[in-house]
Tab-separated table of C-alpha atoms in Angstrom:
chain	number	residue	atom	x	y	z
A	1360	UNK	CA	-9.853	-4.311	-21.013
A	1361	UNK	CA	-11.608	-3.791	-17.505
A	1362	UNK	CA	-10.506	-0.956	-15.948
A	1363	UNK	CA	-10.499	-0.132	-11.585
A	1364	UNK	CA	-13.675	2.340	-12.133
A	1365	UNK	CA	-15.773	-0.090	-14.008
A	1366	UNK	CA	-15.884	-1.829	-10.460
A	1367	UNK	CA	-17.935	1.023	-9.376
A	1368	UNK	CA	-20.785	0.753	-11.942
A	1369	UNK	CA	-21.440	-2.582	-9.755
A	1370	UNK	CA	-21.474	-0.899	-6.652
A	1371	UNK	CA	-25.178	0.265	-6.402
A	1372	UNK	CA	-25.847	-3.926	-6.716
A	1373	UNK	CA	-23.317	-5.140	-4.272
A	1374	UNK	CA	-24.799	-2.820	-2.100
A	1375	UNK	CA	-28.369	-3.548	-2.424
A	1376	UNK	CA	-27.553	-7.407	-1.764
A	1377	UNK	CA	-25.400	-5.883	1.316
A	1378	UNK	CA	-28.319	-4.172	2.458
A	1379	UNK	CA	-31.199	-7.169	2.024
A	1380	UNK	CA	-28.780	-9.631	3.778
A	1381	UNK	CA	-25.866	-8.987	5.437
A	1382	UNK	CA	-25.236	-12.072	7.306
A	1383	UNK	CA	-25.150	-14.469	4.247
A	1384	UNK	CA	-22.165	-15.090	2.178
A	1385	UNK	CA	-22.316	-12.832	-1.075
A	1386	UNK	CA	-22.137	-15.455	-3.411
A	1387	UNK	CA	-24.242	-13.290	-5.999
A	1388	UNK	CA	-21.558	-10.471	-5.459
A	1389	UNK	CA	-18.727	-12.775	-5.792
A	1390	UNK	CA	-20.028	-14.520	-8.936
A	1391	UNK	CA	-20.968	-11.020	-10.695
A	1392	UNK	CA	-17.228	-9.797	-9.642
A	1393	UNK	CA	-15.438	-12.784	-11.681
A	1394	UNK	CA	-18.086	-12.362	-14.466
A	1395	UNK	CA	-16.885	-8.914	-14.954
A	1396	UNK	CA	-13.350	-9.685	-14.593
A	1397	UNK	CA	-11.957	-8.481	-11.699
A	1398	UNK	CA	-10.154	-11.610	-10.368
A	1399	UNK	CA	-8.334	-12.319	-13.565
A	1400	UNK	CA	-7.959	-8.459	-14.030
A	1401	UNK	CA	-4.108	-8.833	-12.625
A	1402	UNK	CA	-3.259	-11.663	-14.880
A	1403	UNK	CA	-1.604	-11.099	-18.316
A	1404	UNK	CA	-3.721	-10.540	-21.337
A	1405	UNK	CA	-2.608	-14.214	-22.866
A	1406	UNK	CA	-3.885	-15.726	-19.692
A	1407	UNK	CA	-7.100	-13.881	-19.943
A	1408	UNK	CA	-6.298	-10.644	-17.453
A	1409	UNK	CA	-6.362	-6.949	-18.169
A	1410	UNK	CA	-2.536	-6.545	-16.625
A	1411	UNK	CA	-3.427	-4.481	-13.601
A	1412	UNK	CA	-0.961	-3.178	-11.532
A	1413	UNK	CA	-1.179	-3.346	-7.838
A	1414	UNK	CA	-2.316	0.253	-7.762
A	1415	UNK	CA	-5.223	-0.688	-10.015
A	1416	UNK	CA	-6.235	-4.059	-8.244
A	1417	UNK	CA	-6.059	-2.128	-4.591
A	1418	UNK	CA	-8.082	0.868	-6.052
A	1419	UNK	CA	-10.711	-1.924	-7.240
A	1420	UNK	CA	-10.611	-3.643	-3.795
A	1421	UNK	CA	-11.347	-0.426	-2.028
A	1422	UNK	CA	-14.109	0.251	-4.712
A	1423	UNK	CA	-15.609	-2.848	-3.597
A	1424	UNK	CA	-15.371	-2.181	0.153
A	1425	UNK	CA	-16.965	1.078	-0.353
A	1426	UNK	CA	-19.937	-0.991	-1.034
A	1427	UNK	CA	-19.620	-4.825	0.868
A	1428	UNK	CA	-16.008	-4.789	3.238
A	1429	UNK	CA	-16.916	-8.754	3.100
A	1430	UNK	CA	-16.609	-9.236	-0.537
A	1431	UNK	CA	-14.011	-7.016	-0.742
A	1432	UNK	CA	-11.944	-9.349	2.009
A	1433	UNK	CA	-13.049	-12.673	0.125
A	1434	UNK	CA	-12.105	-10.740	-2.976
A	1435	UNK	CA	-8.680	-9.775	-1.992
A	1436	UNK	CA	-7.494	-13.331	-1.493
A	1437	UNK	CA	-7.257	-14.653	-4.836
A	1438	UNK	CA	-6.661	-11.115	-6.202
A	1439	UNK	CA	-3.273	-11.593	-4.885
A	1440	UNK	CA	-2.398	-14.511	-6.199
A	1441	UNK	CA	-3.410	-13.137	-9.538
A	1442	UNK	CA	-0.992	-10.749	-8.866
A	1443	UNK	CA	1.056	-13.196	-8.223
A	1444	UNK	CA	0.462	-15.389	-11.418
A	1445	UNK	CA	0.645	-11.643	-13.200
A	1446	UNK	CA	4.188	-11.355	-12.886
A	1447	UNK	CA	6.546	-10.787	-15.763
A	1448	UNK	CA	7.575	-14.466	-16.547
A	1449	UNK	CA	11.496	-13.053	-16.657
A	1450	UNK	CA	10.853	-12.134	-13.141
A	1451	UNK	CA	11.286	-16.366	-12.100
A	1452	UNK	CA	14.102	-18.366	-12.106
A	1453	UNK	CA	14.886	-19.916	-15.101
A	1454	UNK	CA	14.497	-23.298	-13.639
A	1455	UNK	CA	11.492	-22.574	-12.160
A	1456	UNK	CA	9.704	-21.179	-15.205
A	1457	UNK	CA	8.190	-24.457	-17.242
A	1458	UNK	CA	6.745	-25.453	-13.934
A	1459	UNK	CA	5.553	-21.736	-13.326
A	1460	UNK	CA	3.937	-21.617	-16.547
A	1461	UNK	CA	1.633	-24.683	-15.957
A	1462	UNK	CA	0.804	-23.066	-12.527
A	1463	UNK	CA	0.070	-19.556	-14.005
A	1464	UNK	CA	-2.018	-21.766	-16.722
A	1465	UNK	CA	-4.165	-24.183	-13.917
A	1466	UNK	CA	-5.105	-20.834	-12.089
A	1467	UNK	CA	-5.930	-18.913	-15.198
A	1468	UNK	CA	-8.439	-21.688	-16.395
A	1469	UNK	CA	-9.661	-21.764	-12.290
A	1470	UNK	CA	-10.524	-18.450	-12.508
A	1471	UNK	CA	-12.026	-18.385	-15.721
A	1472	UNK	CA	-14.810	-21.012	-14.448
A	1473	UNK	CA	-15.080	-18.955	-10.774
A	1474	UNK	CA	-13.163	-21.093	-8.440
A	1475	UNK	CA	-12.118	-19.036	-5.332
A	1476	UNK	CA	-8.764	-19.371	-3.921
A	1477	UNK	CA	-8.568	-18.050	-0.285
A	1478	UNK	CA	-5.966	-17.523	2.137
A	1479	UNK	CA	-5.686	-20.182	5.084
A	1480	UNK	CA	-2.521	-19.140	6.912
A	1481	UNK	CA	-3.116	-17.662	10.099
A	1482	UNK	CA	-2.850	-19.395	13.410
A	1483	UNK	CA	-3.427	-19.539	16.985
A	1484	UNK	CA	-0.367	-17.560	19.227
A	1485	UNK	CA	1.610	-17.433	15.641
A	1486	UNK	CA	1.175	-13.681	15.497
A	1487	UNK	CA	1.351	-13.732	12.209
A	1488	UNK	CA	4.875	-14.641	12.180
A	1489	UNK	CA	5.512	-17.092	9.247
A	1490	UNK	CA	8.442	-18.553	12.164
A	1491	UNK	CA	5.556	-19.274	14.343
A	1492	UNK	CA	3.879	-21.583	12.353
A	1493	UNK	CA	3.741	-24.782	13.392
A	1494	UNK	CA	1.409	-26.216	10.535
A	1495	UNK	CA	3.667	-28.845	9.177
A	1496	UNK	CA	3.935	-30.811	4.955
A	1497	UNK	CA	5.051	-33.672	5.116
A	1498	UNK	CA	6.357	-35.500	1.318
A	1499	UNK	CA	5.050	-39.225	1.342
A	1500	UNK	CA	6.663	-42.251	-1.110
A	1501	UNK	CA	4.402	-40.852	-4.123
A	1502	UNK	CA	5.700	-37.326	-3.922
A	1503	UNK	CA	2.484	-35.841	-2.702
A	1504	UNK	CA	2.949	-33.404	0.439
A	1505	UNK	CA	0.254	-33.698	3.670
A	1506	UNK	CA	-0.662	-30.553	5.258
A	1507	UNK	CA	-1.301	-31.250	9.061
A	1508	UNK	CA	-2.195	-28.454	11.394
A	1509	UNK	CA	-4.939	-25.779	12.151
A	1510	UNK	CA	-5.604	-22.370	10.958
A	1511	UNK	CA	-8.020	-20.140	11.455
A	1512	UNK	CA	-9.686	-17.100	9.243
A	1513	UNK	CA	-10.155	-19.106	6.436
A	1514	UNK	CA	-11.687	-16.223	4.744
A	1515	UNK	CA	-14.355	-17.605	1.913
A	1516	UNK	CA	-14.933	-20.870	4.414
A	1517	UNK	CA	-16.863	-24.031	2.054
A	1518	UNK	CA	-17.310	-21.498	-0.449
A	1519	UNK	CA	-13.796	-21.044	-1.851
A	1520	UNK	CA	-12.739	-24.361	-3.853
A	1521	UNK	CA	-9.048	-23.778	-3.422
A	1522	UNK	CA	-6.821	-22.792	0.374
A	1523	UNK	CA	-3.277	-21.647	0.034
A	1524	UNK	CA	-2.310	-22.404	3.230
A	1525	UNK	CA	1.729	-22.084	5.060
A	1526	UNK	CA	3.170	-24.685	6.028
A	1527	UNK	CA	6.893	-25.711	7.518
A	1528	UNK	CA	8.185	-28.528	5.409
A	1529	UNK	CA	11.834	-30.556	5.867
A	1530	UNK	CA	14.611	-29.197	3.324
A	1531	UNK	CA	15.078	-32.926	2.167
A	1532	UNK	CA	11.729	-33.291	1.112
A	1533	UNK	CA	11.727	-29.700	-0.880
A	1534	UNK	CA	15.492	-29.277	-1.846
A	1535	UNK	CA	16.043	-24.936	-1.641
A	1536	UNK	CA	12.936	-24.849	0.589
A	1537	UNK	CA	12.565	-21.362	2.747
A	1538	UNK	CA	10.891	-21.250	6.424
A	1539	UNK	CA	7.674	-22.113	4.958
A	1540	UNK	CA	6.031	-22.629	1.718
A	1541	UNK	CA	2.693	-22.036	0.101
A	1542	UNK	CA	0.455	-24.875	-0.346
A	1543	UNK	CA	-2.428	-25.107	-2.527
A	1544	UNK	CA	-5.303	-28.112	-1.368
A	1545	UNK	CA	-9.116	-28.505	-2.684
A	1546	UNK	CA	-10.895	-27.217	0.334
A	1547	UNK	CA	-12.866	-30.668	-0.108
A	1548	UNK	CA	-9.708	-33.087	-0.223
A	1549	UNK	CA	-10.040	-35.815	2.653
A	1550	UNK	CA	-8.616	-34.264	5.644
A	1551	UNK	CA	-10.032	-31.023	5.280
A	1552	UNK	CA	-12.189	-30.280	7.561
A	1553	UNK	CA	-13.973	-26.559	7.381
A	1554	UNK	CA	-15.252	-25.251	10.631
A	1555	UNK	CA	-18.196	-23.562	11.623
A	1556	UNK	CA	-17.710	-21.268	14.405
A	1557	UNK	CA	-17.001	-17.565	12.772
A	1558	UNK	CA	-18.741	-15.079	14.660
A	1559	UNK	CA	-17.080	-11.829	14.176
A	1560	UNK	CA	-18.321	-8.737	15.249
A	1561	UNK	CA	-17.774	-7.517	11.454
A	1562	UNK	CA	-16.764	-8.761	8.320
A	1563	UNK	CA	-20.310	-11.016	9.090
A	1564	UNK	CA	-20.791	-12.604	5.640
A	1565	UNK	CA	-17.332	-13.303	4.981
A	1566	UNK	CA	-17.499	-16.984	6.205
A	1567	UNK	CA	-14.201	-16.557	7.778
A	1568	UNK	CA	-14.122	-20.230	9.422
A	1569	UNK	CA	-11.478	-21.903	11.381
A	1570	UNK	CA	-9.783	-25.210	8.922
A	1571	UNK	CA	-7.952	-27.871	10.478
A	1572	UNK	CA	-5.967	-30.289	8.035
A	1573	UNK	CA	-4.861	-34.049	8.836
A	1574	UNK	CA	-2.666	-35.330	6.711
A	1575	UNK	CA	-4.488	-33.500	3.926
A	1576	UNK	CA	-2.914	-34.060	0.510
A	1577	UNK	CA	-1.761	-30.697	-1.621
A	1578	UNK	CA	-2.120	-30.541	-5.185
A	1579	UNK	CA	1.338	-28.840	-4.967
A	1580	UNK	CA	2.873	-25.277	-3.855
A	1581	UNK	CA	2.335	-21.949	-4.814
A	1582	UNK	CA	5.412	-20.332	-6.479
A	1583	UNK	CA	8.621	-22.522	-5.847
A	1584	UNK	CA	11.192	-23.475	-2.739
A	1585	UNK	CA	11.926	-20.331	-1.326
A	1586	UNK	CA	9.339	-18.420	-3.211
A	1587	UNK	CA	8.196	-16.186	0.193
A	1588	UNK	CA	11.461	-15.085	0.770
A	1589	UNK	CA	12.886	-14.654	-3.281
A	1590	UNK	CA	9.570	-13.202	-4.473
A	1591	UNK	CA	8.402	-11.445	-1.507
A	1592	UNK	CA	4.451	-11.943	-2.640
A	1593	UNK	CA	3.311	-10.907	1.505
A	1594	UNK	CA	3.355	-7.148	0.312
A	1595	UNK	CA	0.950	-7.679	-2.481
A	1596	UNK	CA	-1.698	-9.350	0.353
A	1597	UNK	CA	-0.762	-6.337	2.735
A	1598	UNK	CA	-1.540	-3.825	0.291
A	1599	UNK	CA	-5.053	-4.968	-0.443
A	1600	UNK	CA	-5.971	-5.898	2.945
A	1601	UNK	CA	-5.722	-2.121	3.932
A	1602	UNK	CA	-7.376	-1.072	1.089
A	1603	UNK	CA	-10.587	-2.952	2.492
A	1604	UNK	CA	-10.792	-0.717	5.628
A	1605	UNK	CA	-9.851	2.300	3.789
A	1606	UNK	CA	-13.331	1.632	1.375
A	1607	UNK	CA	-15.133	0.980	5.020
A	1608	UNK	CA	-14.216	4.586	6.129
A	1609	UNK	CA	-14.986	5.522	2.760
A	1610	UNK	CA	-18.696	4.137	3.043
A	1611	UNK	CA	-19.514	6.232	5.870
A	1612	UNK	CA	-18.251	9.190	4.576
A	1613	UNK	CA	-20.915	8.702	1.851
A	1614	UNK	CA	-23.420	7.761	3.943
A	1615	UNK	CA	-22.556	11.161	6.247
A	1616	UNK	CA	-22.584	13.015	3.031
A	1617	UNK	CA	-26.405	12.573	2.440
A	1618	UNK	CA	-27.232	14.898	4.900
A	1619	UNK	CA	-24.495	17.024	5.811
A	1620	UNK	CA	-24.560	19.026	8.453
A	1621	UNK	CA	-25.304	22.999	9.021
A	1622	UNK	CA	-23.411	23.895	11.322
A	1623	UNK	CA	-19.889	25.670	9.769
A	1624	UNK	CA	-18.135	23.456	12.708
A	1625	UNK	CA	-19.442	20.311	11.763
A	1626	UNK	CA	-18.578	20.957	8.168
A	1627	UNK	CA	-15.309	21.696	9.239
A	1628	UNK	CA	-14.819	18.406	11.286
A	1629	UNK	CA	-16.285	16.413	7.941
A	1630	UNK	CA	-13.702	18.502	5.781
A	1631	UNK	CA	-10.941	17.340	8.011
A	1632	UNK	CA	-12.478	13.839	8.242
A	1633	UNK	CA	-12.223	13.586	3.688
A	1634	UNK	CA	-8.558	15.009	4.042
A	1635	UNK	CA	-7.556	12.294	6.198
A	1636	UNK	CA	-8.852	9.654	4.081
A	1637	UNK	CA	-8.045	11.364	0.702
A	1638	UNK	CA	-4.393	11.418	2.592
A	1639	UNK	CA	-4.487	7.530	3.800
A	1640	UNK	CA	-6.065	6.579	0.169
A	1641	UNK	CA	-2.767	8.485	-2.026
A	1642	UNK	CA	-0.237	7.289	0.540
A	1643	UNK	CA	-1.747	3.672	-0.115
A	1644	UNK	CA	-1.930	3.723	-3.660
A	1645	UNK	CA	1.207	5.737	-4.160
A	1646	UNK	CA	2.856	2.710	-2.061
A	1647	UNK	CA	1.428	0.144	-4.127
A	1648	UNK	CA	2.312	1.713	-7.597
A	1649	UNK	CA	6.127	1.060	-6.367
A	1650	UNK	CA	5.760	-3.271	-6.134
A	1651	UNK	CA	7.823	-5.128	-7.915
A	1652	UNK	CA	8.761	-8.858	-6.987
A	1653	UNK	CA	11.968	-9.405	-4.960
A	1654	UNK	CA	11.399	-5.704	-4.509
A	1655	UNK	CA	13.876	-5.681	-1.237
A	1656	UNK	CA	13.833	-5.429	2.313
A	1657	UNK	CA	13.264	-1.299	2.225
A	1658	UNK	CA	10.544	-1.775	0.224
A	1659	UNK	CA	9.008	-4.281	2.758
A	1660	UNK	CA	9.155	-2.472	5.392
A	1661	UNK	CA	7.642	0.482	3.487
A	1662	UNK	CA	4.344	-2.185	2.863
A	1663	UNK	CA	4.231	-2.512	6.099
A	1664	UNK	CA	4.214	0.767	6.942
A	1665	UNK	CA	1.894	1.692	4.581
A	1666	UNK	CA	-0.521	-1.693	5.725
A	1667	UNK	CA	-0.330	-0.606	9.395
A	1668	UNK	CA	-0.704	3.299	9.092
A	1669	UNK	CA	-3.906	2.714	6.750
A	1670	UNK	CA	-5.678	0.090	8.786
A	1671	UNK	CA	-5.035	2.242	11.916
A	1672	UNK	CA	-5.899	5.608	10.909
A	1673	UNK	CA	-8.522	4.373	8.783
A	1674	UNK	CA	-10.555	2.345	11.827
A	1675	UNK	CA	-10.055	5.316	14.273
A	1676	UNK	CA	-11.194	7.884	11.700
A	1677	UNK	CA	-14.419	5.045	11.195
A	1678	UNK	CA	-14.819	4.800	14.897
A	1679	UNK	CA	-14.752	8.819	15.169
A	1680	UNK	CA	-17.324	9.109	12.180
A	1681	UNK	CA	-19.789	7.095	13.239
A	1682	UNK	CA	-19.901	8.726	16.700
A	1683	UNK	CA	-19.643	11.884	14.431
A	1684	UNK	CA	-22.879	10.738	12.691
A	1685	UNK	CA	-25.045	10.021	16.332
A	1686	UNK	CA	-27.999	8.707	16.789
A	1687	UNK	CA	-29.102	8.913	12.960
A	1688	UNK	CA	-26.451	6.315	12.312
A	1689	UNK	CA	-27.196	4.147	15.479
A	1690	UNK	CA	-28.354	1.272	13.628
A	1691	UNK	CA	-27.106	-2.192	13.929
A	1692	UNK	CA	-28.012	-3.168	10.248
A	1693	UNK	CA	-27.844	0.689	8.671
A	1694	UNK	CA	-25.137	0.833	6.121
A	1695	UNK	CA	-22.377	3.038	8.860
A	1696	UNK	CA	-22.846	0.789	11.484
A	1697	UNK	CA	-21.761	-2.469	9.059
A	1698	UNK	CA	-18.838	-0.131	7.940
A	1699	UNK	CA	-18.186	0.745	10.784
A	1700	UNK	CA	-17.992	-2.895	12.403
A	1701	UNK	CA	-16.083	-3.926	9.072
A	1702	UNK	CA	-13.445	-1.492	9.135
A	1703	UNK	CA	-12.187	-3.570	12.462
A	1704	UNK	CA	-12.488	-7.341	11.320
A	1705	UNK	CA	-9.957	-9.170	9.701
A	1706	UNK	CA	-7.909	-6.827	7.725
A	1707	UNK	CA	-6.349	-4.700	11.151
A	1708	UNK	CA	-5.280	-8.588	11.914
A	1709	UNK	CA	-3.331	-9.667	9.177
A	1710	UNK	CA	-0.502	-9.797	10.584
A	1711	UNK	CA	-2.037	-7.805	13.994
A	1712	UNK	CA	-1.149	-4.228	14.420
A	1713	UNK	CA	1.415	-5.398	17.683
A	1714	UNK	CA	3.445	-7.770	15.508
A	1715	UNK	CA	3.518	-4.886	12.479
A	1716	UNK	CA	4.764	-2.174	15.012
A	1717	UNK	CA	7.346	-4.652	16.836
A	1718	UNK	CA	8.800	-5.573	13.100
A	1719	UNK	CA	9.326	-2.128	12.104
A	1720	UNK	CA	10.777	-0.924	15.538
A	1721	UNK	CA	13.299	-4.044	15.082
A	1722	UNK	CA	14.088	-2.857	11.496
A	1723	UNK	CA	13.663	0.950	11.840
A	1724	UNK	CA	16.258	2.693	9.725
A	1725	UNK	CA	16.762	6.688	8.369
A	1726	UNK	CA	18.635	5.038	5.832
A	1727	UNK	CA	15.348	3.641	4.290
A	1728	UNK	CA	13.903	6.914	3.730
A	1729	UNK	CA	16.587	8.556	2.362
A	1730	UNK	CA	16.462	9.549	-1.236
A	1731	UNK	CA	19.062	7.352	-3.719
């Protein structure tokens, strides 16, 4: 069974690639990262996983960002929904199972031939707010749904093979159906079309392209009507997403560790520099080791909590260390500077650090953190 450390035996190669190109998308890195097992890690053992727990898949994730914060973004995607598809089947409603079961199954035999699945769900002025969306599914005679709208950060771009993508859809054409559901389409299905017009100032070989749909037919949804809401996947997503710049801040540290300094003040402002990241990385972990679907609204706003504090303090504390590291480190392509600009894209954004600190000021509670 694969275990979170044996991701870091592949580190030294992820980072060489990193190194030689760091524009390109990794698709060695990606490849050698399903070889070894780490997308189907969260799955069951009888669907070919090693059972990992959230703690264990974000530990891996932040392995990987240590080394590449792109493939650990493009990594995190479908990493979720094997966390997803990991569940305890006793966990889903009992109508929902047989139809679970050949989902869990499909996915499984995806991952075992290295399809990506990536994450299409953000859009323009949404805010992240799944009530924002106006993406739309429409059900046509033949029971297929069509997926019209457009997203952007399709993380993974022409290189993932499968988008699960939200999308509003009428209650009479998915009985039970919540704000929005998950969606899964072939990122080649007619109507797709993949953009080309990332540019981000990190996160460069993540392929992170905008996607607009027409009509675009979906192979079906993820989950079942009302599976956002009943199964509360979002803090599985959240959890990983901080983990990639927590492995960012983690990078530079190493990298700043080569040489470190002489002066006893210096050292001092390192030491303090590990203890907040040490800090950020058990809060994180200690966080994830508590998921468990339908976990509850407390527990939600914990995630996001935990999500927002991380990414924060975790792309200051980068910010500060690379000044920290001066002009040694003032290289556009050296490995603090990409850690640096990686610890900002994408993962600070999902949903944006406004929209996190406006939900938890609406929902703010004592009671929460009181002991039961």
């Amino acid at each position: 069974m694969l275990h979170p450390q044996d991701i870091a035996e592949l580190a030294p190669g992820i980072l060489a690639r990193e190194s030689a190109d760091p524009e390109s998308y990794p698709s060695e890195t990606i490849a050698e990262l399903f070889r070894a097992g780490m997308i189907a890690a969260p799955l069951r053992s009888e669907d070919g996983g090693s059972g990992w727990s959230l703690a264990q898949t974000t530990e891996a994730v932040e392995l990987v960002a240590r080394a590449s914060g792109s493939a650990a973004l493009i990594v995190a995607m479908p990493l979720g929904v094997s966390g997803i598809y990991g569940a305890d089947p006793d966990e889903i409603p009992p109508a929902h199972r047989d139809a679970w079961r050949a989902q869990v199954q499909a996915y499984a035999a995806d991952v075992a031939e290295g399809r990506l699945y990536a994450a299409v769900n953000s859009e323009k002025g949404a805010g992240g707010s799944l009530a924002a969306i106006t993406t739309v599914a429409e059900k046509d005679a033949s029971g297929v749904f069509h997926i019209t709208g457009d997203k952007i950060l399709g993380t993974g771009g022409k290189f993932a093979h499968t988008f699960y993508s939200s999308a509003k859809v009428n209650a009479e054409d998915m009985p039970g159906a919540g704000i929005v559901e998950f969606f899964m389409l072939n990122s080649d299905a007619p109507g797709v079309t993949v953009k080309q017009d990332w540019d981000g100032f990190g996160m460069r070989s993540s392929e992170s392209q905008s996607v607009r749909y027409d009509s675009a037919p979906a192979r079906g949804i993820l989950g079942y009507p009302n599976f956002i809401a009943d199964f509360q996947p979002l803090a599985l997503w959240f959890t990983l997403f901080a983990a990639v710049p927590l492995g960012c801040t983690g990078a530079i540290l190493t990298e700043l560790g080569k040489t470190p300094p002489t002066s006893p003040a210096l050292r001092l402002h390192l030491s303090e520099a590990v203890m907040r990241y040490e800090a950020a990385r058990a809060y994180l972990l200690q966080v994830a080791s508590e998921f468990r679907p339908a976990a509850g609204p407390a527990y939600g706003a914990r995630v996001m909590r935990a999500k927002t504090y991380v990414a924060q303090e975790m792309t200051k504390l980068a910010a500060e260390l690379f000044a920290f590291g001066g002009g040694s480190q003032y290289r556009r392509t050296g490995r603090a500077a990409r850690a640096f600009a990686d610890s900002f894209a994408g993962t600070a954004l999902r949903p944006p650090l406004v929209l996190a600190l406006d939900s938890m000021l609406e929902n703010f509670s004592l009671g929460e953190l009181a002991p039961d």
